């Protein structure tokens, strides 16, 4: 599979040049007002995840239960190599997971650098519901999970272990060579999900094994409230995928929600958040970033840095995978 990086290197996309200002052509604004419940989520693996969320939404369930059930699907699927069990390990061969969840009341929970637990999103939910805190990390998060009945299991599959061994052999001084530019579409793809239920309540969840072969100890944007995910029940929600460092530096999902608060459509708000990265971060063109957003009217949209990001949509009327518009255009 061609990586985003080699795709760029081959010059298959056109830089919009210095024109950070007027690069977007026709803007399709999704106008699906009052068409909820609905659920949207990042990437192809969002299709199966949306089905699980939909089973809850269609019965009038709460969006919080829907997003948790939804993202548990790729977390449990060893063939999804960027989330949960079967995720690509860090440079030392350990699978370390990041996840968070947030509801329409602004309640939030998060876990970072969690090992041995297949469903970090459910641990994040328990952090939200059972502790006075928002985020638990590493050994503390694991102890909390075990104390609350989660079972330890092996997350590194044989296939990922074999790939990691091969990768490690190829690294001469690997600790110096780990670089976020090595992130390709083959080694990172978080699931971020947003749902609005029958009663108009928006919740979101975000879960990932993070950047493949990341430096041990690295935590990305996905479990950071405001970066990988943000929900404001009066406005809407947003979630991110891609090079987490860039999303963290711009507090990307919070920014998307704030743009929606100012009256921008979900798509336009995502575009403005991508634009912020392009304005502020010098090597932005080497990275993929994808945002999806949903507002309280049930309107949704997306925007990304590089062509190739898609997101899954499920409503009573449709089940589809939508190609997001990108900052860089395909030639
Ligand atoms: N945002 C994730 C991270 O940086 C990776 C991804 O979405 O692909 O950990």
XYZ file of C-alpha atoms and ligand atoms in Angstrom, residues 4 42-43 82 98 180 183-185 187-191 206-212 214 218-223 228 240-248 288 290, ligand 1:
49
model
C 0.922 9.117 2.373
C -12.990 8.133 11.024
C -11.640 5.809 8.338
C -4.011 0.912 14.685
C -4.569 5.950 24.350
C 6.788 11.588 13.134
C 4.034 7.951 10.065
C 2.223 6.579 7.067
C -1.295 5.480 6.378
C 0.921 2.608 10.637
C -1.577 4.984 12.146
C -5.323 5.421 11.895
C -7.164 6.259 15.058
C -10.886 5.772 15.337
C -11.414 8.405 20.397
C -9.126 5.372 20.737
C -5.787 4.351 19.232
C -2.549 2.438 19.555
C -0.951 5.670 18.356
C 1.837 6.132 15.917
C 3.441 2.836 14.919
C 6.613 5.520 18.394
C 5.022 8.801 23.645
C 1.393 9.849 24.052
C -0.442 11.393 21.127
C -3.419 13.678 20.722
C -6.101 11.003 20.906
C -6.553 10.864 24.714
C -8.085 14.328 19.817
C -9.079 14.070 14.999
C -6.807 11.552 13.366
C -3.343 11.862 11.878
C -0.070 13.251 13.205
C -1.049 13.853 16.804
C 1.779 16.250 17.570
C 0.339 18.822 15.170
C -3.160 18.389 16.538
C -1.877 18.817 20.093
C -1.855 13.900 7.367
C -8.197 14.541 9.445
N -3.518 10.726 16.107
C -2.901 9.479 16.444
C -1.653 9.729 17.223
O -0.935 10.662 16.912
C -2.555 8.645 15.261
C -3.591 8.575 14.169
O -4.667 9.062 14.243
O -3.336 7.986 13.159
O -1.364 8.947 18.094
